[in-house]
PDB file of C-alpha atoms in Angstrom:
ATOM      1  CA  MET A 271      39.486   6.026 -17.185  1.00 74.00           C
ATOM      2  CA  LYS A 272      38.090   2.895 -18.493  1.00 77.00           C
ATOM      3  CA  THR A 273      38.212   1.436 -15.040  1.00 83.00           C
ATOM      4  CA  LYS A 274      36.453   4.402 -13.580  1.00 83.00           C
ATOM      5  CA  ARG A 275      33.864   4.095 -16.235  1.00 85.00           C
ATOM      6  CA  ASN A 276      33.431   0.387 -15.550  1.00 86.00           C
ATOM      7  CA  ILE A 277      33.103   1.068 -11.822  1.00 87.00           C
ATOM      8  CA  LEU A 278      30.620   3.805 -12.564  1.00 86.00           C
ATOM      9  CA  VAL A 279      28.618   1.524 -14.860  1.00 87.00           C
ATOM     10  CA  ALA A 280      28.761  -1.247 -12.263  1.00 89.00           C
ATOM     11  CA  ALA A 281      27.646   1.141  -9.497  1.00 90.00           C
ATOM     12  CA  ALA A 282      24.842   2.454 -11.700  1.00 89.00           C
ATOM     13  CA  PHE A 283      23.827  -1.135 -12.466  1.00 89.00           C
ATOM     14  CA  ILE A 284      23.778  -2.039  -8.753  1.00 92.00           C
ATOM     15  CA  VAL A 285      21.791   1.098  -7.879  1.00 90.00           C
ATOM     16  CA  CYS A 286      19.300   0.334 -10.681  1.00 89.00           C
ATOM     17  CA  SER A 287      19.012  -3.279  -9.518  1.00 88.00           C
ATOM     18  CA  ILE A 288      18.423  -2.243  -5.905  1.00 87.00           C
ATOM     19  CA  MET A 289      15.817   0.291  -7.035  1.00 84.00           C
ATOM     20  CA  ALA A 290      14.072  -2.320  -9.184  1.00 81.00           C
ATOM     21  CA  VAL A 291      13.945  -4.767  -6.273  1.00 79.00           C
ATOM     22  CA  TRP A 292      12.750  -2.051  -3.924  1.00 76.00           C
ATOM     23  CA  ILE A 293      10.018  -0.891  -6.365  1.00 75.00           C
ATOM     24  CA  SER A 294       8.849  -4.452  -7.020  1.00 71.00           C
ATOM     25  CA  THR A 295       8.486  -5.168  -3.328  1.00 63.00           C
ATOM     26  CA  SER A 296       6.593  -1.954  -2.745  1.00 55.00           C
ATOM     27  CA  ILE A 297       4.202  -2.793  -5.601  1.00 54.00           C
ATOM     28  CA  HIS A 298       3.417  -6.245  -4.291  1.00 53.00           C
ATOM     29  CA  GLY A 299       3.425  -5.011  -0.809  1.00 53.00           C
ATOM     30  CA  SER A 300       4.504  -6.854   2.175  1.00 57.00           C
ATOM     31  CA  GLN A 301       2.183  -8.769   4.382  1.00 67.00           C
ATOM     32  CA  LYS A 302       0.934  -6.306   6.898  1.00 70.00           C
ATOM     33  CA  THR A 303       0.396  -7.309  10.461  1.00 77.00           C
ATOM     34  CA  TYR A 304      -2.210  -5.663  12.590  1.00 79.00           C
ATOM     35  CA  GLU A 305      -2.022  -5.428  16.300  1.00 83.00           C
ATOM     36  CA  VAL A 306      -5.334  -6.185  17.947  1.00 83.00           C
ATOM     37  CA  GLN A 307      -5.862  -4.957  21.472  1.00 84.00           C
ATOM     38  CA  PRO A 308      -9.135  -6.361  22.800  1.00 82.00           C
ATOM     39  CA  HIS A 309     -10.852  -4.268  25.437  1.00 84.00           C
ATOM     40  CA  ILE A 310     -12.225  -6.931  27.714  1.00 83.00           C
ATOM     41  CA  THR A 311     -13.312  -5.656  31.056  1.00 84.00           C
ATOM     42  CA  ILE A 312     -13.507  -7.962  33.989  1.00 81.00           C
ATOM     43  CA  PRO A 313     -16.132  -6.998  36.540  1.00 79.00           C
ATOM     44  CA  GLU A 314     -14.763  -6.004  39.842  1.00 81.00           C
ATOM     45  CA  THR A 315     -14.844  -8.659  42.455  1.00 85.00           C
ATOM     46  CA  ARG A 316     -17.235  -7.839  45.247  1.00 86.00           C
ATOM     47  CA  THR A 317     -16.866  -8.828  48.807  1.00 90.00           C
ATOM     48  CA  ASP A 318     -19.382 -10.924  50.656  1.00 92.00           C
ATOM     49  CA  ALA A 319     -20.308  -7.933  52.783  1.00 93.00           C
ATOM     50  CA  ALA A 320     -21.135  -5.823  49.698  1.00 92.00           C
ATOM     51  CA  ARG A 321     -23.307  -8.602  48.275  1.00 93.00           C
ATOM     52  CA  ALA A 322     -25.075  -9.003  51.621  1.00 95.00           C
ATOM     53  CA  ILE A 323     -25.724  -5.257  51.801  1.00 95.00           C
ATOM     54  CA  ASP A 324     -27.163  -5.243  48.268  1.00 95.00           C
ATOM     55  CA  ALA A 325     -29.391  -8.227  49.072  1.00 96.00           C
ATOM     56  CA  TYR A 326     -30.592  -6.488  52.243  1.00 97.00           C
ATOM     57  CA  GLU A 327     -31.378  -3.300  50.298  1.00 97.00           C
ATOM     58  CA  ARG A 328     -33.415  -5.282  47.741  1.00 96.00           C
ATOM     59  CA  LEU A 329     -35.233  -7.050  50.563  1.00 97.00           C
ATOM     60  CA  MET A 330     -36.064  -3.755  52.278  1.00 97.00           C
ATOM     61  CA  ASP A 331     -37.336  -2.277  48.998  1.00 97.00           C
ATOM     62  CA  ARG A 332     -39.669  -5.236  48.562  1.00 97.00           C
ATOM     63  CA  TYR A 333     -40.819  -4.960  52.167  1.00 97.00           C
ATOM     64  CA  LEU A 334     -41.561  -1.241  51.802  1.00 96.00           C
ATOM     65  CA  ASP A 335     -43.528  -1.863  48.590  1.00 96.00           C
ATOM     66  CA  LEU A 336     -45.523  -4.616  50.280  1.00 96.00           C
ATOM     67  CA  THR A 337     -46.192  -2.424  53.325  1.00 96.00           C
ATOM     68  CA  GLU A 338     -47.325   0.454  51.120  1.00 95.00           C
ATOM     69  CA  LYS A 339     -49.748  -1.798  49.215  1.00 95.00           C
ATOM     70  CA  ASN A 340     -51.153  -3.223  52.457  1.00 95.00           C
ATOM     71  CA  LEU A 341     -51.611   0.219  53.989  1.00 94.00           C
ATOM     72  CA  PHE A 342     -53.477   1.347  50.891  1.00 93.00           C
ATOM     73  CA  ARG A 343     -55.697  -1.755  51.092  1.00 94.00           C
ATOM     74  CA  ILE A 344     -56.333  -1.139  54.811  1.00 94.00           C
ATOM     75  CA  GLY A 345     -57.216   2.507  54.100  1.00 92.00           C
ATOM     76  CA  THR A 346     -59.725   1.392  51.478  1.00 92.00           C
ATOM     77  CA  ASP A 347     -61.214  -1.154  53.900  1.00 93.00           C
ATOM     78  CA  ILE A 348     -61.501   1.460  56.640  1.00 94.00           C
ATOM     79  CA  GLN A 349     -63.298   3.825  54.265  1.00 93.00           C
ATOM     80  CA  SER A 350     -65.818   1.116  53.382  1.00 93.00           C
ATOM     81  CA  VAL A 351     -66.308   0.311  57.097  1.00 94.00           C
ATOM     82  CA  VAL A 352     -66.902   3.997  57.891  1.00 95.00           C
ATOM     83  CA  MET A 353     -69.460   4.240  55.092  1.00 95.00           C
ATOM     84  CA  ARG A 354     -71.176   1.116  56.389  1.00 95.00           C
ATOM     85  CA  LEU A 355     -71.221   2.473  59.971  1.00 96.00           C
ATOM     86  CA  ASP A 356     -72.671   5.771  58.744  1.00 96.00           C
ATOM     87  CA  SER A 357     -75.391   3.834  56.940  1.00 96.00           C
ATOM     88  CA  ILE A 358     -76.141   1.829  60.111  1.00 96.00           C
ATOM     89  CA  ASP A 359     -76.226   5.044  62.155  1.00 96.00           C
ATOM     90  CA  ASP A 360     -78.719   6.592  59.726  1.00 96.00           C
ATOM     91  CA  LYS A 361     -80.901   3.489  59.863  1.00 96.00           C
ATOM     92  CA  LEU A 362     -80.784   3.470  63.678  1.00 96.00           C
ATOM     93  CA  THR A 363     -81.779   7.130  63.745  1.00 95.00           C
ATOM     94  CA  LYS A 364     -84.735   6.423  61.470  1.00 96.00           C
ATOM     95  CA  LEU A 365     -85.674   3.395  63.591  1.00 95.00           C
ATOM     96  CA  SER A 366     -85.507   5.498  66.758  1.00 94.00           C
ATOM     97  CA  VAL A 367     -87.812   8.096  65.204  1.00 93.00           C
ATOM     98  CA  ARG A 368     -90.276   5.388  64.159  1.00 94.00           C
ATOM     99  CA  ILE A 369     -90.240   3.784  67.602  1.00 92.00           C
ATOM    100  CA  SER A 370     -90.832   7.201  69.211  1.00 91.00           C
ATOM    101  CA  GLY A 371     -93.816   7.692  66.928  1.00 91.00           C
ATOM    102  CA  ILE A 372     -95.164   4.253  67.777  1.00 91.00           C
ATOM    103  CA  GLU A 373     -94.666   4.880  71.508  1.00 90.00           C
ATOM    104  CA  LYS A 374     -96.532   8.164  71.283  1.00 90.00           C
ATOM    105  CA  ALA A 375     -99.355   6.576  69.303  1.00 89.00           C
ATOM    106  CA  LEU A 376     -99.694   3.738  71.810  1.00 89.00           C
ATOM    107  CA  GLY A 377     -99.248   6.011  74.824  1.00 86.00           C
ATOM    108  CA  ILE A 378     -96.138   4.298  76.138  1.00 84.00           C
ATOM    109  CA  LYS A 379     -94.074   6.308  78.559  1.00 81.00           C
ATOM    110  CA  GLN A 380     -90.494   6.737  77.335  1.00 72.00           C
ATOM    111  CA  THR A 381     -87.679   6.093  79.777  1.00 69.00           C
ATOM    112  CA  ASP A 382     -84.124   7.298  79.525  1.00 68.00           C
ATOM    113  CA  ILE A 383     -82.508   4.485  81.497  1.00 66.00           C
ATOM    114  CA  ASP A 384     -79.150   3.318  80.263  1.00 60.00           C
ATOM    115  CA  ILE A 385     -78.963  -0.397  79.733  1.00 57.00           C
ATOM    116  CA  LYS A 386     -75.954  -1.888  81.449  1.00 62.00           C
ATOM    117  CA  THR A 387     -74.505  -5.273  80.731  1.00 57.00           C
ATOM    118  CA  ASP A 388     -73.365  -5.776  84.303  1.00 55.00           C
ATOM    119  CA  THR A 389     -75.220  -8.826  85.723  1.00 53.00           C
ATOM    120  CA  LYS A 390     -75.043  -7.595  89.335  1.00 54.00           C
ATOM    121  CA  THR A 391     -77.237  -4.598  88.718  1.00 51.00           C
ATOM    122  CA  GLU A 392     -80.774  -5.025  87.632  1.00 53.00           C
ATOM    123  CA  ILE A 393     -82.600  -2.541  85.505  1.00 51.00           C
ATOM    124  CA  LYS A 394     -85.753  -1.436  87.170  1.00 54.00           C
ATOM    125  CA  SER A 395     -88.263   0.241  85.005  1.00 52.00           C
ATOM    126  CA  GLU A 396     -91.710   1.478  85.728  1.00 54.00           C
ATOM    127  CA  PRO A 397     -94.498  -0.818  84.616  1.00 53.00           C
ATOM    128  CA  GLN A 398     -96.059   0.249  81.355  1.00 54.00           C
ATOM    129  CA  THR A 399     -99.722   1.033  81.285  1.00 56.00           C
ATOM    130  CA  LYS A 400    -101.903  -0.469  78.621  1.00 54.00           C
ATOM    131  CA  PRO A 401    -103.447   2.002  76.225  1.00 52.00           C
ATOM    132  CA  VAL A 402    -107.175   2.344  76.302  1.00 52.00           C
ATOM    133  CA  ASP A 403    -109.187   0.790  73.432  1.00 52.00           C
ATOM    134  CA  LYS A 404    -106.150  -0.210  71.406  1.00 49.00           C
ATOM    135  CA  LYS A 405    -104.876  -3.636  70.546  1.00 49.00           C
ATOM    136  CA  THR A 406    -101.470  -4.481  71.894  1.00 49.00           C
ATOM    137  CA  SER A 407    -101.357  -7.954  70.431  1.00 48.00           C
ATOM    138  CA  TYR A 408     -99.429  -8.273  67.223  1.00 48.00           C
ATOM    139  CA  SER A 409    -100.477 -11.802  66.414  1.00 46.00           C
ATOM    140  CA  SER A 410    -102.251 -12.674  63.204  1.00 46.00           C
ATOM    141  CA  GLU A 411    -105.349 -13.970  65.060  1.00 45.00           C
ATOM    142  CA  GLY A 412    -106.829 -10.783  66.043  1.00 39.00           C
TER     143      GLY A 412
END
């Protein structure tokens, strides 16, 4: 029985020793290793055709923007030209009314002959008669 007791004491001593070693290592802890998995993404490789298509699309966008700006500028210019032509038309109408008044006052016969720029045809108009007792000279002498 003494041998059983010695074996039992020895087994208890070994179990206690193993537990002491196991507890001491768990207290100090072991060096932990971490696994790092970087998430690096590599851009997809594009073909030359895809890059050419993208460049063409950017070029067309720029061209459309430029065309839109130029059309807006042309529209603004046309509006200013129309306003200027309307102003000229009004001034010509006023000038025509004044000339009609002057012709009536001087007794000049009005003709409705169209003036043509063709050099082969000559414009024939009736001779104007001088008004009676009115000066026709516009010089500063008299």
